[in-house]
Every structure is written in structure tokens, then in C-alpha cells.
Coordinates of C-alpha atoms in Angstrom, one line a residue:
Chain A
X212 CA 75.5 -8.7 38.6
X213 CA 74.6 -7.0 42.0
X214 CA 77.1 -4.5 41.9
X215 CA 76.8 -1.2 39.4
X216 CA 79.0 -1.4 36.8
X217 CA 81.0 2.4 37.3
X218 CA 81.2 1.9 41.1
X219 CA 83.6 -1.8 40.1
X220 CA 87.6 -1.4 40.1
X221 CA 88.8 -1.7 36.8
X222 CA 90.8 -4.9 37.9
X223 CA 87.7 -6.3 39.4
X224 CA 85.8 -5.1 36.0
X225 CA 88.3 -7.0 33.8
X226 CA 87.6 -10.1 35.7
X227 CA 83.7 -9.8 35.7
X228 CA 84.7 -9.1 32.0
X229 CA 86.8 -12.4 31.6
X230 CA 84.5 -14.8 33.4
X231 CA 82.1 -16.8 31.9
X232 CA 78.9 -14.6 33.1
X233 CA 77.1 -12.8 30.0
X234 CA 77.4 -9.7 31.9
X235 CA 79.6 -7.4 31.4
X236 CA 80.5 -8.0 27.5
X237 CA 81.0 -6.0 24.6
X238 CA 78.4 -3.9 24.6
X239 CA 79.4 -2.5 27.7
X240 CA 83.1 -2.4 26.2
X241 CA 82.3 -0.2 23.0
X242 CA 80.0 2.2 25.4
X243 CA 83.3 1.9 28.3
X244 CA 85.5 2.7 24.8
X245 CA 83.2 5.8 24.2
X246 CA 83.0 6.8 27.4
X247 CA 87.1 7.0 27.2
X248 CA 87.7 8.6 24.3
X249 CA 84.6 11.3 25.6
X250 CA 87.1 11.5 28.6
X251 CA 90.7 11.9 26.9
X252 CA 89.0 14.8 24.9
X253 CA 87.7 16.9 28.0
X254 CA 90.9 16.2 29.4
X255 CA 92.6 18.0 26.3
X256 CA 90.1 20.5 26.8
X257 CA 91.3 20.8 30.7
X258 CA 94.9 21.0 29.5
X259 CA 94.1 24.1 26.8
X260 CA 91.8 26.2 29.1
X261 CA 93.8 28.7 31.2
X262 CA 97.1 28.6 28.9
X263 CA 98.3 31.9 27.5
X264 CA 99.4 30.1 24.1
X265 CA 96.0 28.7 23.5
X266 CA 93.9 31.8 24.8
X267 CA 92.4 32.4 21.3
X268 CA 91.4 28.3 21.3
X269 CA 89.6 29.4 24.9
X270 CA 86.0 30.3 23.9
X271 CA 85.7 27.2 21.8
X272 CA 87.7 24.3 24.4
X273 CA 85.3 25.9 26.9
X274 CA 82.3 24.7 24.5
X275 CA 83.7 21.2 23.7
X276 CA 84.9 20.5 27.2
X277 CA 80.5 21.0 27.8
X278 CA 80.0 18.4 25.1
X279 CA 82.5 16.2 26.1
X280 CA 81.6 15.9 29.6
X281 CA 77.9 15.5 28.3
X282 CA 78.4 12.9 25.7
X283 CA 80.5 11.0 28.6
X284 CA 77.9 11.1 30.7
X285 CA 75.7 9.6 28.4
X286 CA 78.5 6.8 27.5
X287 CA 78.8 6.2 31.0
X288 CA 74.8 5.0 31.6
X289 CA 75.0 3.2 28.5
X290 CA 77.5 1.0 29.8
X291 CA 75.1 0.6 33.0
X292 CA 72.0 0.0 30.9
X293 CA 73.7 -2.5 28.6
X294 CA 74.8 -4.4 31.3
X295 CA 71.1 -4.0 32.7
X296 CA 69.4 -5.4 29.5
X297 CA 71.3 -8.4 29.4
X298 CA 70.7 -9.0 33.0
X299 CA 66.9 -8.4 31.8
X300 CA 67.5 -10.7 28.7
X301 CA 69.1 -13.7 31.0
X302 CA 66.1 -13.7 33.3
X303 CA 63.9 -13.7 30.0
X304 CA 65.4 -16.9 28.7
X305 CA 65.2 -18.3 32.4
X306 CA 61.4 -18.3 32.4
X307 CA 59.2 -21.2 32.5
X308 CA 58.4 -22.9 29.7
X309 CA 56.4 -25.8 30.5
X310 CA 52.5 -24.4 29.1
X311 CA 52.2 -23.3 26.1
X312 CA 50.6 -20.0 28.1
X313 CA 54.0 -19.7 29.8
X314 CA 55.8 -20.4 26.1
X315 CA 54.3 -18.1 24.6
X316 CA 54.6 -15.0 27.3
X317 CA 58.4 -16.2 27.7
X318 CA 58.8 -15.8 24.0
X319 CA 57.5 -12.0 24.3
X320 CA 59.5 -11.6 27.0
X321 CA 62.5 -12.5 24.6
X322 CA 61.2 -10.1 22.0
X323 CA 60.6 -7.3 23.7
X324 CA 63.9 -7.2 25.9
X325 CA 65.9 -8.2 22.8
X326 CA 64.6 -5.3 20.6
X327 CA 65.9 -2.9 24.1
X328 CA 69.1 -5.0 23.5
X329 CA 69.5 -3.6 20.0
X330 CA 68.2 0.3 21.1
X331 CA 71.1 0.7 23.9
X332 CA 74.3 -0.2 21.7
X333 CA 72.5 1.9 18.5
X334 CA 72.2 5.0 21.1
X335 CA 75.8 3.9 22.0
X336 CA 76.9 4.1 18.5
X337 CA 75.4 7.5 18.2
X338 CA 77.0 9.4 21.1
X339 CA 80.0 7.9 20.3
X340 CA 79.6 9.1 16.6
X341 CA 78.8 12.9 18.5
X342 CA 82.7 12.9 19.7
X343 CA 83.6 12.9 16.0
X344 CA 82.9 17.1 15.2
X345 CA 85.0 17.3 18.6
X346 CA 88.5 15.6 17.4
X347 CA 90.1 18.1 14.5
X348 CA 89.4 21.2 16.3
X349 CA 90.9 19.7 19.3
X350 CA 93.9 18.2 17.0
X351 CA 94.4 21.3 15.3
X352 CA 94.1 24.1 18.5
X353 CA 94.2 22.2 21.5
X354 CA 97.5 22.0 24.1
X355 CA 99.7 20.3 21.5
X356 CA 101.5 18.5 23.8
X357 CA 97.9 16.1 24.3
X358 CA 97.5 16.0 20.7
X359 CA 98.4 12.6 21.2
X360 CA 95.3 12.3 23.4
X361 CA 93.2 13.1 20.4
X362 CA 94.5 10.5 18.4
X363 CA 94.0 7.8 21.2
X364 CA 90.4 9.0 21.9
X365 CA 89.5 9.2 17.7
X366 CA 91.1 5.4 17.4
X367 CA 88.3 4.8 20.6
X368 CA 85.6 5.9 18.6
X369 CA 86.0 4.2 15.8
X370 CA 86.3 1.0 17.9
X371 CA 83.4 1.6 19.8
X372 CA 81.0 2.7 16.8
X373 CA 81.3 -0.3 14.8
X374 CA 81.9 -2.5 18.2
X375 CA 78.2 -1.0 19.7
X376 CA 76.8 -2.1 15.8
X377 CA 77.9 -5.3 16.0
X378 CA 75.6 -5.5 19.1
X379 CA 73.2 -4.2 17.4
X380 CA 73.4 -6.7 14.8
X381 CA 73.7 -10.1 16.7
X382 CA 70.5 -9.0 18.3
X383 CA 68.4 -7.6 15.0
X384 CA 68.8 -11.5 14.1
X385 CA 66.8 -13.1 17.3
X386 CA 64.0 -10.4 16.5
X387 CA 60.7 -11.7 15.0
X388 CA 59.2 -7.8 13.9
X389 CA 61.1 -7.8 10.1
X390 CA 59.8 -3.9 10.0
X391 CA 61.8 -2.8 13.4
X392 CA 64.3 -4.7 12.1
X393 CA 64.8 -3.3 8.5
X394 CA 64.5 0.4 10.0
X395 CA 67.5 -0.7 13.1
X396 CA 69.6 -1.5 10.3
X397 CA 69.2 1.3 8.3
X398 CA 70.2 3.6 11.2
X399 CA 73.0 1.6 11.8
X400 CA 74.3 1.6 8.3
X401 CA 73.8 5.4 8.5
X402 CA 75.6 5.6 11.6
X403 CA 78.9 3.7 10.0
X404 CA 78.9 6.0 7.2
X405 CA 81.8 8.0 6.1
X406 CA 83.5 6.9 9.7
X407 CA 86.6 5.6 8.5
X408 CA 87.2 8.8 6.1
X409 CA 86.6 11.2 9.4
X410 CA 89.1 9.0 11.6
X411 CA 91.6 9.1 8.8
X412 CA 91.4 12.9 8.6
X413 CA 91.6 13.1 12.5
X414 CA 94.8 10.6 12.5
X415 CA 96.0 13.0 9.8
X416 CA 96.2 16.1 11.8
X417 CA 97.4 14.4 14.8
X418 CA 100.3 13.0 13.2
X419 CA 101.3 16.2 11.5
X420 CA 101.2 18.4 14.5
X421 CA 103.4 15.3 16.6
X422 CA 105.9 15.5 13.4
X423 CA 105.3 19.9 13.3
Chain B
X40 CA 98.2 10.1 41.2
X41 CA 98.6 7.9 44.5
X42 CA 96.2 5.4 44.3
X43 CA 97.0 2.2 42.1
X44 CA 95.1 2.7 38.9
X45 CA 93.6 -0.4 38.7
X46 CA 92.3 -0.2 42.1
X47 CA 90.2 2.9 41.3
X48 CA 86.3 2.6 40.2
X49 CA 85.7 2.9 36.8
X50 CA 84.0 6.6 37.4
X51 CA 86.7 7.2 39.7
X52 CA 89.4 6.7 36.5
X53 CA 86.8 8.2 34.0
X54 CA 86.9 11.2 36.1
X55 CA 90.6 11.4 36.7
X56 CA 91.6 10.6 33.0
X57 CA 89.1 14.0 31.7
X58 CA 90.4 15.8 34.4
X59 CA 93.9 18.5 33.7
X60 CA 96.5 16.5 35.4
X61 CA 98.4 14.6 33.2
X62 CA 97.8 11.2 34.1
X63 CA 96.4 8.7 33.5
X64 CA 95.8 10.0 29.8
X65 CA 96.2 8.0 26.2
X66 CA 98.9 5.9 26.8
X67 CA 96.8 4.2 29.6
X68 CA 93.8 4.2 27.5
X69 CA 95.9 1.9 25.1
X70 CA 96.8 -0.3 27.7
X71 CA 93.2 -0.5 29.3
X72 CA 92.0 -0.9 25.6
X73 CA 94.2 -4.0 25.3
X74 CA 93.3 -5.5 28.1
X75 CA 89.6 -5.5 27.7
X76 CA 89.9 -6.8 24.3
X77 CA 91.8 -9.5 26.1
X78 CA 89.6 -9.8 29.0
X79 CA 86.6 -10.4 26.2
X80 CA 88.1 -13.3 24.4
X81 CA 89.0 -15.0 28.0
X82 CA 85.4 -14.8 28.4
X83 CA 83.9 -16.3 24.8
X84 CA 86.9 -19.3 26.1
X85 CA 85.0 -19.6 28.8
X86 CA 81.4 -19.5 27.6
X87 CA 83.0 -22.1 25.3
X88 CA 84.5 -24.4 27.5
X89 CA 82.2 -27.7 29.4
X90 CA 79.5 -27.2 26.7
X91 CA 79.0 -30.6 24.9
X92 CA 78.5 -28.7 21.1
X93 CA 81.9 -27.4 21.4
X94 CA 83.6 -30.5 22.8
X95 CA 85.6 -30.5 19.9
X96 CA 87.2 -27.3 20.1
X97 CA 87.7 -27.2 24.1
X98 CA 91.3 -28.5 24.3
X99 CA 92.2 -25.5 21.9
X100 CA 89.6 -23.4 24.1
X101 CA 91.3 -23.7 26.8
X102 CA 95.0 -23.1 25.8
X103 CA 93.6 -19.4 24.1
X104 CA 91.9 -18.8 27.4
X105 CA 95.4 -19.4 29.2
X106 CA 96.8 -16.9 26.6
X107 CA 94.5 -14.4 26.6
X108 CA 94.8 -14.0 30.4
X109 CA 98.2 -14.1 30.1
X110 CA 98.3 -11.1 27.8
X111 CA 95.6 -9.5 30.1
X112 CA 98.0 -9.4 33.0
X113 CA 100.5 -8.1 31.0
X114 CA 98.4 -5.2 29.7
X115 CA 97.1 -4.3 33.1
X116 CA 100.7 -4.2 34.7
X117 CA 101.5 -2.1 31.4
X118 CA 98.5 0.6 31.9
X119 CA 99.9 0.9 35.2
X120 CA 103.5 1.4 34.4
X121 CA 102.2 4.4 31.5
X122 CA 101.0 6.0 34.8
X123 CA 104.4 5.8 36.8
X124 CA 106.6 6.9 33.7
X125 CA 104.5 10.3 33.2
X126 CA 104.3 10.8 36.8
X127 CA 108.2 10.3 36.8
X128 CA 108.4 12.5 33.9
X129 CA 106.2 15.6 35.2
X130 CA 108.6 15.5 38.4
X131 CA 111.7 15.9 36.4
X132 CA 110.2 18.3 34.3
X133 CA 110.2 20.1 37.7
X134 CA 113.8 19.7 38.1
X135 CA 115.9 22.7 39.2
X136 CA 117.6 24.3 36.2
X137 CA 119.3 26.9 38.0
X138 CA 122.8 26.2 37.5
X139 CA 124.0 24.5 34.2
X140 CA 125.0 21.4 36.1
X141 CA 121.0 21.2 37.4
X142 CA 120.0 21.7 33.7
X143 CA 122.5 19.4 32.7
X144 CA 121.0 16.7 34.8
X145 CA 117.1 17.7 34.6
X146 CA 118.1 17.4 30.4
X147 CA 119.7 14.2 31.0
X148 CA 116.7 12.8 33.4
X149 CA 114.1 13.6 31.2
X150 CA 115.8 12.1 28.0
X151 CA 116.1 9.0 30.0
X152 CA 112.7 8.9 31.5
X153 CA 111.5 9.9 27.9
X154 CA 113.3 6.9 26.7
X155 CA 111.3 4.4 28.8
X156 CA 108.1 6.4 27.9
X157 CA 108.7 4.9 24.5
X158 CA 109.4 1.8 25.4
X159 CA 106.5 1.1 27.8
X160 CA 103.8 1.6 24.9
X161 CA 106.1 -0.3 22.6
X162 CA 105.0 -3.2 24.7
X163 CA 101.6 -2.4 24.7
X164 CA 101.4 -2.6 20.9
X165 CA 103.3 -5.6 20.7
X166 CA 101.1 -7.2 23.8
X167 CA 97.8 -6.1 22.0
X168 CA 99.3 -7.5 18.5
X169 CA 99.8 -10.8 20.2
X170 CA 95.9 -11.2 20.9
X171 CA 95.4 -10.9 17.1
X172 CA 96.1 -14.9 16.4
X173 CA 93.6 -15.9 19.0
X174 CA 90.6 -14.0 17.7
X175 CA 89.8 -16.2 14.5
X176 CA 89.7 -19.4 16.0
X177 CA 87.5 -18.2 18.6
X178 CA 85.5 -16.5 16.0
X179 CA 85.1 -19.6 14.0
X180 CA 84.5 -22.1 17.0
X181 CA 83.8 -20.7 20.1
X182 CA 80.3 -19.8 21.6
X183 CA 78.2 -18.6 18.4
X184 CA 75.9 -16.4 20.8
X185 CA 79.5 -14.6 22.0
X186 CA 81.0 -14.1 18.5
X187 CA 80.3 -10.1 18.6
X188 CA 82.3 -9.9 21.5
X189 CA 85.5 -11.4 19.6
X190 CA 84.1 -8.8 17.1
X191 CA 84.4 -6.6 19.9
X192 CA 88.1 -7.2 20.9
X193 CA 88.9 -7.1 17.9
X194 CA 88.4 -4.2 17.5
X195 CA 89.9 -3.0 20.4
X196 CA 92.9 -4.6 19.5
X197 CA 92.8 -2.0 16.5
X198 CA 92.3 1.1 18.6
X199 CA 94.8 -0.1 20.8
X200 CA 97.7 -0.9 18.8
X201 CA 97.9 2.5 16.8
X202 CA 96.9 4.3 20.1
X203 CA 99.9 3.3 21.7
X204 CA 102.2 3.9 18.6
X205 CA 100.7 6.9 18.8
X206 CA 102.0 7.8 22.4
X207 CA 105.9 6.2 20.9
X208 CA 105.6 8.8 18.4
X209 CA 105.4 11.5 20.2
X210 CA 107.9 10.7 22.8
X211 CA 110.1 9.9 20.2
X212 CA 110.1 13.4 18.7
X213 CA 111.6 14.4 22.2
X214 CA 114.1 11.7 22.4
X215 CA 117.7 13.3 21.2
X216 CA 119.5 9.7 20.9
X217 CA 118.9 9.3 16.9
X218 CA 119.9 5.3 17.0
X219 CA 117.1 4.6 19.5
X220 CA 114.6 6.5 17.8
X221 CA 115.3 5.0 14.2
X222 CA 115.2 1.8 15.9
X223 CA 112.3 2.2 17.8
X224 CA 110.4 3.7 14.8
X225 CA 111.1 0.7 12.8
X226 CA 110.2 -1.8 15.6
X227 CA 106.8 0.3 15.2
X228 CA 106.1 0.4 11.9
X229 CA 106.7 -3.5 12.0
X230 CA 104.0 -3.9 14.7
X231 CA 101.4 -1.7 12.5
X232 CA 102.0 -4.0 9.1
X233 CA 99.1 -5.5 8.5
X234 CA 96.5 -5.1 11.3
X235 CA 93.9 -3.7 9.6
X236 CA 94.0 -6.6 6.6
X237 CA 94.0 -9.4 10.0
X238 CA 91.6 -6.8 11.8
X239 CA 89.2 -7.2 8.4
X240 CA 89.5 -10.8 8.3
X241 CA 88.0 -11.0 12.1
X242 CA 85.4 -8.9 11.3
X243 CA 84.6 -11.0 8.2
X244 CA 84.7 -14.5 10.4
X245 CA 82.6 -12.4 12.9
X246 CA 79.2 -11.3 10.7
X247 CA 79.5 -14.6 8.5
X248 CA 79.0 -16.3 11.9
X249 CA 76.4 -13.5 12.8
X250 CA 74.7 -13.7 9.8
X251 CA 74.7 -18.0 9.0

């Protein structure tokens, strides 16, 4: 894929997305599901900052919009890299095989793009998680008619969390180093942990201040 | 917003969706959501279909791919219509209310616009619950090196679905017509019965196959 990934209409995305090329694919959607939810809270933020009713809220929408837009950012060339890595990976697979000199270099190849392959979606999983301590004060204080928008974005990141581990995990089992891969997994599991619980709590809030 | 949404680059839409204006926001999210879920199982239909070690499961291949398209178009025109309803329902928000025959008509204008902002997510949830019944055939047969990314959609599909309920919800709580929002909220609560248990199954299909 020629193109960079951001700089693609979203129709023209959804096609590269539906066609039978390996890039983009679900690792680029959990980072692209991150990278929304990062985006309907900032906007939130946007729609609190300035408002007489929510001056008290000011101070601290100023400091998550910052995080927001940061953790975005990061979501955003995730995406790109995922995208990249495969590229990388594809090409890997590609090379020749015909000596047992070129096996064997084509077979490091593999291993050492595949272990990047499982680094990008655990980063992804990660920021994503960071969004997290950003929902219930935004649920609670922000412009209530977005709170909506907070329930969206917290539903986003606990697609794209378990989504980016997945990606982890279908890559952790083509890698040969049993040691990376014990201490990748044990991040990842650490990572999931108690996500559910938070998202519940988030939905909670959102739901009473819709029903308020 | 002027410019069709699915025209704009990705950055483009990041950037408008964290930005204060009130659309795009959740409600497209849900859609978008939807359709990349969709947009991922087209693809593991067509990394799937032509290969010889999946002969047997092409003819079924193909009539999911033909569905999940289907429901990707659908999705996309559905994002786009979230965008026209809250840009219909900002302007009448802006109605004169000067006289009581202007309020009268700004009151009845935004109950009616508020009406179809209900109804447009409705159709998101349903569209996104339809994608559910291709997801474990596909995670069962279809390409084994692609199976995260049905994990992937399917977990979209279970951002997406209580992401748009969520945006029903709270239009609902400004709807005055009682009938119509005791119906709607019952056409709802039918849609959300029972994803997660399906959702869970995926998932199970999906690191089985991950894992074997």
C-alpha cells in the first residue's frame, strides 16, 4: 500500500479494508477504534471548555483535552505503523528461499518483523487503555448533552484493547524466542485486567446522567 | 459540515469528530464502527475465497462476502445520514422563538427531527446485529492466518451496537411522544439481548483457532 493510511477517504479506506490485501486489517482497526474514542473525548472536552455551566469542570477539561489529543496522536501512527509492519512482514515471507543461506536469513527476517508485529498492537493496547482515567470525569462533569459521546468512545476502547491483543496473540504464536514470548503475554494479560469492570462503571455513569 | 463524510481523509474526520462542532460525533462513530467490522469480515471472505484448502467452504464464502458488503453499504450510507440529522437538528435549534407561533413550530421541528435522530441509530444497531451470524462461520472456516480479524469485527460489532443504542437513548429522553419512545425502547432492548453471550462465543471460535 503506496498510499499513507490517514491521508485515504474513509470510503476508499473501507475498501482497502474489504479487499483481499493483508493491509489494512485489524490491527489498524483497534488502533483507528482508539484513535476514535481518543477523538469523541477531546471533542467533549471542546464542547465543556468555554461554557458558563461547566466553568468549575474548566481547569480539569483543559487537562484531558492535552491527553486526549496526545493519546490520539499516538493512536493515529499506530495505525500507520501497523499497516507498515505488515507491509514489512509480506515482503519477509516473499524472500527467496531457494539456499539454505537464503532460508535461513528469510526465516530471521520472519522473526524479527513478526516480534515488531506483536510490539505495535501491545503499544496500541496501551494508549488505548490511557483513555480509560479520562471517561468518568468526563461522564460525570463534562457538557452533558455529549455524555453520550463518552459512552461511544468507552464502548471504543474496550473494542480496541482486546481487538489490538488479539494481534498480539496470532503473532506471539509464529515467534520462535519462548522468553519474548512469555513476557508479551504477560503484558498483555496485564493490560486486559479489570477492563471490563472500568467500562461497566463508565457505561454506568453515562446512563444515569442520560436518564438524570 | 459540507463535505460528504465519507469523502474526507481519515485525519481530516479524526480532526473534525475532536473538534467542538457537533458533528460528526458518537452516532457516526457507531456507524463507522459497523462498517469496519463489516469491511473486515468481506476481507477474511476474500482471503478465503480461490484458495484450494478452503475449497470446501467457498460457496458459503462467497454468499457471507455478498452480505457483509451489503451491510457495509448500509452502514456507510447510515454514518452519513447521523451527520445530516444533527446538522438538521442544530439548525432548528436555531429556530426563531420569538412569537409563540415560531416556538410552536421550532418545538414541533425539533420533536420531529429528534424523532428521526432515534430512528437513524436504530438502524445502525440492527445493521451491526445483522453481521453477528456471519462471524462464526468465518471464524471456524475461513482463512486461519485472518481469524483475529473476525476477532476484530467482532468486536466492533460489540462497540457498535450499544454505542448506537446509546445515541437512541438519549434522543429519546427528548422525544415528548410517549408511544414512540416505549416502542422504540423496546425495539432496543430487543437488539441488545444477547450480544455479549454471541460476542463470547466469537471470541471463543476465534483463540481456539489461534491457539490449535
Amino acid at each position: 500500500m503506496s498510499e499513507q493510511l490517514l491521508e485515504q477517504p474513509l470510503q476508499q479506506f473501507l475498501g482497502a479494508l474489504s479487499s483481499g490485501t493483508p493491509t489494512p486489517g485489524g490491527g489498524a482497526v483497534a488502533a483507528l477504534g482508539g484513535a476514535m474514542a481518543a477523538s469523541l473525548l477531546a471533542m467533549v472536552c471542546n464542547l465543556t471548555i468555554g461554557k458558563q455551566q461547566y466553568a468549575e469542570f474548566e481547569d480539569e477539561a483543559r487537562a484531558l483535552l492535552g491527553r486526549a489529543e496526545a493519546l490520539r496522536a499516538e493512536l493515529q501512527t499506530l495505525a500507520q505503523a501497523d499497516v507498515d509492519v505488515f507491509d514489512h512482514l509480506s515482503a519477509a515471507y516473499k524472500l527467496p528461499r531457494v539456499t539454505d543461506a537464503d532460508a535461513a536469513s528469510r526465516r530471521a527476517a520472519i522473526q524479527k518483523i513478526t516480534r515488531e508485529a506483536t510490539v505495535v498492537p501491545l503499544r496500541v493496547a496501551r494508549a488505548a487503555t490511557a483513555l480509560l482515567p479520562l471517561c468518568a470525569p468526563l461522564a460525570r462533569h463534562g457538557n452533558r448533552n455529549a455524555v453520550s459521546d463518552v459512552g461511544v468512545a468507552v464502548l471504543m476502547v474496550r473494542a480496541a484493547v482486546p481487538a489490538a491483543l488479539l494481534n498480539v496473540e496470532i503473532n506471539l504464536a509464529a515467534l520462535e524466542d519462548q522468553i519474548f514470548v512469555r513476557q508479551t503475554r504477560a503484558q498483555a494479560e496485564d493490560l486486559a485486567l479489570g477492563l471490563d469492570e472500568e467500562v461497566e462503571g463508565v457505561l454506568a455513569l453515562v446512563r444515569e446522567r442520560i436518564a438524570s
